[in-house]
Coordinates of C-alpha atoms and ligand atoms in Angstrom, one line a residue:
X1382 CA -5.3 19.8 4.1
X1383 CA -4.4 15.7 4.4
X1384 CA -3.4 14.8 7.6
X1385 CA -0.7 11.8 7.6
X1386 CA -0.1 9.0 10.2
X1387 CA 3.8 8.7 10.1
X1388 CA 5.4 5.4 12.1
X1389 CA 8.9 6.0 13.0
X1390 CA 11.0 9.3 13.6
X1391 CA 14.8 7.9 12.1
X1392 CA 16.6 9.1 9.3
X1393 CA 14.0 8.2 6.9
X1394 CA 11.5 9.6 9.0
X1395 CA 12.3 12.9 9.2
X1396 CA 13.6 13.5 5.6
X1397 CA 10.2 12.7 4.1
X1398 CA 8.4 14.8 6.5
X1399 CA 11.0 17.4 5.3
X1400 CA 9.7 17.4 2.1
X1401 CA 6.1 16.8 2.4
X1402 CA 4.5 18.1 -0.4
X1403 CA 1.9 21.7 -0.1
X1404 CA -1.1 20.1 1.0
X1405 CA 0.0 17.6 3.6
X1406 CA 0.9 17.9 6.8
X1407 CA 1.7 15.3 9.7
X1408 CA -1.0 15.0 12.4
X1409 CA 0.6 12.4 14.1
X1410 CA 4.1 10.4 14.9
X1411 CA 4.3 6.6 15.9
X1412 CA 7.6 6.4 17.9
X1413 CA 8.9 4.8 21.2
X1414 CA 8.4 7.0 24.3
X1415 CA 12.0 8.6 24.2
X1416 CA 11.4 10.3 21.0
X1417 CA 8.2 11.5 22.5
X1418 CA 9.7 15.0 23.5
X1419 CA 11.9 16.1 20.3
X1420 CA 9.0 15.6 18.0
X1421 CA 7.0 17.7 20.4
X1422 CA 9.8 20.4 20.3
X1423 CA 10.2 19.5 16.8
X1424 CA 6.7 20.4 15.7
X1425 CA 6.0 23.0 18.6
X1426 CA 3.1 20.7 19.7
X1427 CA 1.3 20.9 16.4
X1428 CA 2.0 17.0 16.2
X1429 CA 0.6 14.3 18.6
X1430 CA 3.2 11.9 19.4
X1431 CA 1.5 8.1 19.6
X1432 CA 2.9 4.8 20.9
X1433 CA 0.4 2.6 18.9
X1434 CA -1.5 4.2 15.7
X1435 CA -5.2 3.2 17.8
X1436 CA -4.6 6.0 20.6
X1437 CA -5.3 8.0 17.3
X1438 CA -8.8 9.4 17.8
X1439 CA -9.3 10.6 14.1
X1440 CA -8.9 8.9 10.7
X1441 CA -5.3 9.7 9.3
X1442 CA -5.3 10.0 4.8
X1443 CA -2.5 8.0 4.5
X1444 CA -0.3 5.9 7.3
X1445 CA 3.0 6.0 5.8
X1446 CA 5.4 3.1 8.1
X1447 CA 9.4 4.3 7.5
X1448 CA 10.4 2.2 10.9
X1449 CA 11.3 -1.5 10.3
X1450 CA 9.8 -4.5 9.5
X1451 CA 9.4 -5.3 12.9
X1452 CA 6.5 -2.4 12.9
X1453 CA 4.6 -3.7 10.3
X1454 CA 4.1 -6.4 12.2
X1455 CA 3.3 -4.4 15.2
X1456 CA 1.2 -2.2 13.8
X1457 CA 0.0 -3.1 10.3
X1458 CA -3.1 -5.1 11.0
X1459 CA -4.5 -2.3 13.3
X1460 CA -4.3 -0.1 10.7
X1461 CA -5.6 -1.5 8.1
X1462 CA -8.7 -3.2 10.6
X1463 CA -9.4 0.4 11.2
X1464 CA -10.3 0.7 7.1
X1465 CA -7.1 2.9 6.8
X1466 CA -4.3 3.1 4.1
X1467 CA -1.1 1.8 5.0
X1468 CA 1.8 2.4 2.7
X1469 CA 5.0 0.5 3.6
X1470 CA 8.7 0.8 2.9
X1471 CA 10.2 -1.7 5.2
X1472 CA 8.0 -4.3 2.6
X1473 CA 10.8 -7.3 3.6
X1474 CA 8.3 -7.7 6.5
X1475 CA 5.6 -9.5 3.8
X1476 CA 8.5 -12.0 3.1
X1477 CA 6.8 -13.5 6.7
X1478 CA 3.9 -15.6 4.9
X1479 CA 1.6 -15.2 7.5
X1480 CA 1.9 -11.7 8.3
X1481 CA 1.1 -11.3 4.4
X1482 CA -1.6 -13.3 4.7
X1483 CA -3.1 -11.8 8.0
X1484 CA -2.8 -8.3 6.2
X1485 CA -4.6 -9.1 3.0
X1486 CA -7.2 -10.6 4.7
X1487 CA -7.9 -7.9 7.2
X1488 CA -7.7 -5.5 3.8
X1489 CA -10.5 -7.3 2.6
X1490 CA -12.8 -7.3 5.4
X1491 CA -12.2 -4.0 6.4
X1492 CA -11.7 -2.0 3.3
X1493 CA -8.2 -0.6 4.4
X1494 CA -5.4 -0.3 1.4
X1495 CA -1.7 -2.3 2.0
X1496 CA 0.2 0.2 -0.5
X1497 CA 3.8 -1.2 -1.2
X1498 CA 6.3 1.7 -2.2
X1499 CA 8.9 1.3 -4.7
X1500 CA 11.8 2.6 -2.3
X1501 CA 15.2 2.6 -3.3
X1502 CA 14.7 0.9 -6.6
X1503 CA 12.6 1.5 -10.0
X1504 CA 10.8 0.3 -12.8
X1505 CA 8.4 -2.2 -10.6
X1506 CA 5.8 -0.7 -13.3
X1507 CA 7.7 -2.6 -15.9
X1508 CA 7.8 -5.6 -13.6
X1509 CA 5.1 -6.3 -12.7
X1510 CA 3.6 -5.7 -16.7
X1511 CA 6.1 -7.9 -17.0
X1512 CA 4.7 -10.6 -15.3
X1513 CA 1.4 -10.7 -16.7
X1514 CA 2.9 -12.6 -20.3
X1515 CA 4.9 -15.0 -17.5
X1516 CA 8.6 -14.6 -16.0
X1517 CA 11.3 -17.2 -16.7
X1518 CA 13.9 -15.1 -14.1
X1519 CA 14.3 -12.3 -11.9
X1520 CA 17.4 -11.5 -10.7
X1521 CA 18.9 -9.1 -7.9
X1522 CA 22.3 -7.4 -6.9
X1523 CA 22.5 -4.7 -4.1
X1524 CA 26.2 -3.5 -3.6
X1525 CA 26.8 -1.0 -1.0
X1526 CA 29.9 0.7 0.9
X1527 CA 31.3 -1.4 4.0
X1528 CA 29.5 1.4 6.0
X1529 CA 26.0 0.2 5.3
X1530 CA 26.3 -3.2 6.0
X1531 CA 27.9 -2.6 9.7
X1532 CA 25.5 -3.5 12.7
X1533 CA 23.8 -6.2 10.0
X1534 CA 24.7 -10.3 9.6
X1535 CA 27.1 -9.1 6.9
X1536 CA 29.2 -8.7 9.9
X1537 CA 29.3 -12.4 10.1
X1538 CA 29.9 -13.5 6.4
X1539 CA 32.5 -11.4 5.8
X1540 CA 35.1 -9.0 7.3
X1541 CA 34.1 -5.6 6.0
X1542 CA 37.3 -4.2 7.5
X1543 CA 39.4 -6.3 5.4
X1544 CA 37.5 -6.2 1.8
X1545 CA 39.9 -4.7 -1.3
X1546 CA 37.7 -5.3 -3.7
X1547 CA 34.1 -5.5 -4.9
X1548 CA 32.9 -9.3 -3.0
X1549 CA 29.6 -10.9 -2.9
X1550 CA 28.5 -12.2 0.6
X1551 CA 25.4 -13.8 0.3
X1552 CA 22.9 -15.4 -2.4
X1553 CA 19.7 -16.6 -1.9
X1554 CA 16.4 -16.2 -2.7
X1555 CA 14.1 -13.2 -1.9
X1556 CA 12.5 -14.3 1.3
X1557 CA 16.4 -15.2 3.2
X1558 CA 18.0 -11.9 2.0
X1559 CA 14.5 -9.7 3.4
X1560 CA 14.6 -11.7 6.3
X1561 CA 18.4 -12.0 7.4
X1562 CA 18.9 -8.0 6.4
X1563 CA 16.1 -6.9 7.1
X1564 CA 17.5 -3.0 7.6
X1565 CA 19.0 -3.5 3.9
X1566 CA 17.1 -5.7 1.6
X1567 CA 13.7 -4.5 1.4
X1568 CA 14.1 -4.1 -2.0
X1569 CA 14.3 -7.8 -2.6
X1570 CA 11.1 -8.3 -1.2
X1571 CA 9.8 -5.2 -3.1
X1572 CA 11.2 -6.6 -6.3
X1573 CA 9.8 -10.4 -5.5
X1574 CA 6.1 -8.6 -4.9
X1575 CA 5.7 -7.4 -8.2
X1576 CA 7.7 -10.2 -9.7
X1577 CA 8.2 -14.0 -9.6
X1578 CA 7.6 -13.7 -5.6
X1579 CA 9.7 -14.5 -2.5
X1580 CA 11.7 -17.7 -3.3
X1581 CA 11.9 -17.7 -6.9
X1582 CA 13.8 -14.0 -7.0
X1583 CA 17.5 -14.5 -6.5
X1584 CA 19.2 -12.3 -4.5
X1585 CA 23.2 -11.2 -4.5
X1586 CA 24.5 -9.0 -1.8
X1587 CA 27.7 -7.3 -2.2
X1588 CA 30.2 -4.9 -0.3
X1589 CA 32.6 -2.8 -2.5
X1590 CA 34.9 -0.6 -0.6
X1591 CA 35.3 1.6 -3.6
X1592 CA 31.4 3.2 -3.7
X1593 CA 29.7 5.2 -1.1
X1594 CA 26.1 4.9 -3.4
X1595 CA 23.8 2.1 -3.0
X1596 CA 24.0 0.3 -6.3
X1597 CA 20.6 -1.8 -7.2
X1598 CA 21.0 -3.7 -10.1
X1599 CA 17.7 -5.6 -11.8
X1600 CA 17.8 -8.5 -14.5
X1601 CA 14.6 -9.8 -16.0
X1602 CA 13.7 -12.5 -18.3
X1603 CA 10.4 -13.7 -19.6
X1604 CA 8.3 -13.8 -22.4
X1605 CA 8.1 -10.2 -23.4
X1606 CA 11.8 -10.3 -23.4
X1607 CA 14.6 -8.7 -20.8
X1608 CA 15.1 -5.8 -19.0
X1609 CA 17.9 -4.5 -16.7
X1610 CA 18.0 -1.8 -14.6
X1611 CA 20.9 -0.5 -12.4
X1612 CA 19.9 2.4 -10.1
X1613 CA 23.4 4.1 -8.3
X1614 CA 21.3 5.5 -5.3
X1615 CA 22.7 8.5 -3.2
X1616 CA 22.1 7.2 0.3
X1617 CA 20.5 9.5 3.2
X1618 CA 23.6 11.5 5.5
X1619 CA 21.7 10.4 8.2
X1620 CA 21.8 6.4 7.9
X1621 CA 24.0 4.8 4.9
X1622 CA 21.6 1.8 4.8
X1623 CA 19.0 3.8 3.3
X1624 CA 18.9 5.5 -0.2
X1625 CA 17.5 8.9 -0.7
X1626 CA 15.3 7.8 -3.6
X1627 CA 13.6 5.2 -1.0
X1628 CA 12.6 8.1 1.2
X1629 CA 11.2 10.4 -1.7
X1630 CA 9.1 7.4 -2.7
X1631 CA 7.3 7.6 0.4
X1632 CA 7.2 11.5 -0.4
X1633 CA 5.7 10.5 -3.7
X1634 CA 2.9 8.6 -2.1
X1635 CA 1.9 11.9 0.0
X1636 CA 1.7 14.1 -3.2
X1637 CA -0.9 11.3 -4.6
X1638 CA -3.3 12.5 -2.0
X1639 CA -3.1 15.8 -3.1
X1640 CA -2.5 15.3 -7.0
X1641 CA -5.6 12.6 -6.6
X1642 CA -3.3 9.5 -7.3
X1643 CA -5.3 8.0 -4.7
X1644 CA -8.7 6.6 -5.5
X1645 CA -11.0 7.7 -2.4
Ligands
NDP134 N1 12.0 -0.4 0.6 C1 13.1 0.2 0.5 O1 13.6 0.4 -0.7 C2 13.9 0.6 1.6 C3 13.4 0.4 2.9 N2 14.1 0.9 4.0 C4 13.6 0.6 5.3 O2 13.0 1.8 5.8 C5 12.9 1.7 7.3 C6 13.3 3.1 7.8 O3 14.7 3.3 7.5 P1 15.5 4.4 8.3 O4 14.6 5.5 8.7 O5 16.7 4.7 7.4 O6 16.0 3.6 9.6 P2 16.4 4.2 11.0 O7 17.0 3.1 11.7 O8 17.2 5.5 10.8 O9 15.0 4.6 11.7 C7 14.0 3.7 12.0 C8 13.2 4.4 13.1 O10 12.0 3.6 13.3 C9 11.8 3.4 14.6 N3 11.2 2.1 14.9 C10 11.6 0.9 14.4 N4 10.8 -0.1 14.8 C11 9.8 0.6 15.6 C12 8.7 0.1 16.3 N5 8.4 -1.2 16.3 N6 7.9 1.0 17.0 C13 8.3 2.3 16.9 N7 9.3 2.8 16.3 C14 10.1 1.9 15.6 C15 13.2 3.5 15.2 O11 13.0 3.8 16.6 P3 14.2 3.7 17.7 O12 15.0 4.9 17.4 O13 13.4 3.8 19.0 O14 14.9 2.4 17.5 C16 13.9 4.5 14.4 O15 13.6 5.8 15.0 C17 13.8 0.5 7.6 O16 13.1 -0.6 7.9 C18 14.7 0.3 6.4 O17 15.2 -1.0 6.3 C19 15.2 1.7 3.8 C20 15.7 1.9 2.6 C21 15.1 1.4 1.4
OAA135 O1 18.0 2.0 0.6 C1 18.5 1.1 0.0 O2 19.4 1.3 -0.9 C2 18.0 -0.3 0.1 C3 17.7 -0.7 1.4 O3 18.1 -0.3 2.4 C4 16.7 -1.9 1.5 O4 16.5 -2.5 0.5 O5 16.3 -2.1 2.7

């Protein structure tokens, strides 16, 4: 049986450890000390609820962050010092420079693994192939419902209760959008890894009144030719931000250390 680290216990959270595939099983929950006694209840005591992944006493397969950004740069470089394998979804948080920097550095004195999920979007394969014969441009629209961009700085560039029709609110590069949304555009910083990185990726962001999916639209251009990609995600009941293909991504990464998708 592997044994997975999971940080956070929010809507993404708890889907993915809904679905974990045969074979893995959570041995342990990173959350703030109110959350402390549902996932006890939750898991009947079979889970050990941490506030900081080192008061782990064992060596977890896989630590799978589905928090924030903010956690992975809490908690990422203790992880991977401890040689462990970090996967992350909230992957805006690498648009910080030095954060980046501290966590490939500590992966390459400690042996630990910084895994980046594909989230809410797809064909980073094609991407980042992509990039190896050189990228002229790589180009970004998310468009979600008014509902998923409440509680965020959209709040302040535009009136969401007042949009009619489909309007863009912000464009910028990668490393603004990841860092001034950072509960809805991990996917630009996602897209910018495997592609032209953080400032060269433009970013659009859009509100459309008319959709309650999370629309993720991808243009590329470079020498092998062009690719786009538009991906109408089905977001989670639980939080509107977040796209049910983003959490199964992080499922996907589980069934790797059972289907051997992992290297040791
Ligand atoms: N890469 C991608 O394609 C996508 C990435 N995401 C990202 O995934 C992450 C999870 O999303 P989702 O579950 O929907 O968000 P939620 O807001 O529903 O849940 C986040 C949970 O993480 C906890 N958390 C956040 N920061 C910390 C911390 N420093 N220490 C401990 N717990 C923490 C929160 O705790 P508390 O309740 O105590 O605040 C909350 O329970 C977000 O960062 C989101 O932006 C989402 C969709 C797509
Ligand atoms: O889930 C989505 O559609 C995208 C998202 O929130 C993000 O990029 O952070």
């Amino acid at each position: 049986m592997k044994k997975i680290m999971m940080i956070g216990y929010g809507a993404m959270a708890k889907e993915v450890l809904a679905r974990l595939p045969e074979g893995v099983e959570p041995g342990w929950i990173v959350a703030r000390e109110q959350h402390h006694t549902e996932i006890a209840k939750a898991f009947a005591g079979r889970v050990q609820a941490l506030t900081h992944p080192e008061q782990c006493t064992e060596s977890p397969d896989l630590v799978l962050e589905c928090a924030s950004q903010q956690a992975v740069a809490e908690f990422g470089e203790a992880v991977i010092k401890r040689g462990w394998r970090l996967a992350v979804i909230s992957t805006g948080a690498l648009a910080d420079a030095a954060l980046q920097l501290r966590l490939q550095q500590a992966c390459a004195r400690h042996q630990g693994r910084l895994i980046v999920l594909s989230g809410a979007v797809a064909g980073m394969d094609g991407l980042a192939s992509a990039r190896e014969g050189g990228l002229e441009s790589v180009t970004y629209q998310s468009s979600k419902s008014p509902a998923s961009w409440r509680g965020s700085m959209a709040e302040k560039l535009i009136d969401l209760g007042a949009v009619s029709e489909a309007q863009v609110f912000f464009e910028g590069s990668a490393r603004e959008a990841a860092r001034m949304f950072p509960a809805n555009a991990n996917v630009a910083a996602t897209i910018a890894l495997h592609g032209i990185g953080m400032d060269a990726t433009r970013v659009r962001l859009q509100v459309d009144p008319h959709t309650q999916r999370n629309t993720h639209s991808l243009q590329v251009c470079g020498q092998f030719g062009e690719f786009q990609i538009e991906l109408c995600g089905n977001p989670l009941a639980s939080n509107p931000k977040t796209s049910t293909l983003a959490a199964l991504s992080a499922v996907q990464a589980c069934r790797c250390l059972v289907d051997g998708g992992f290297m040791a």
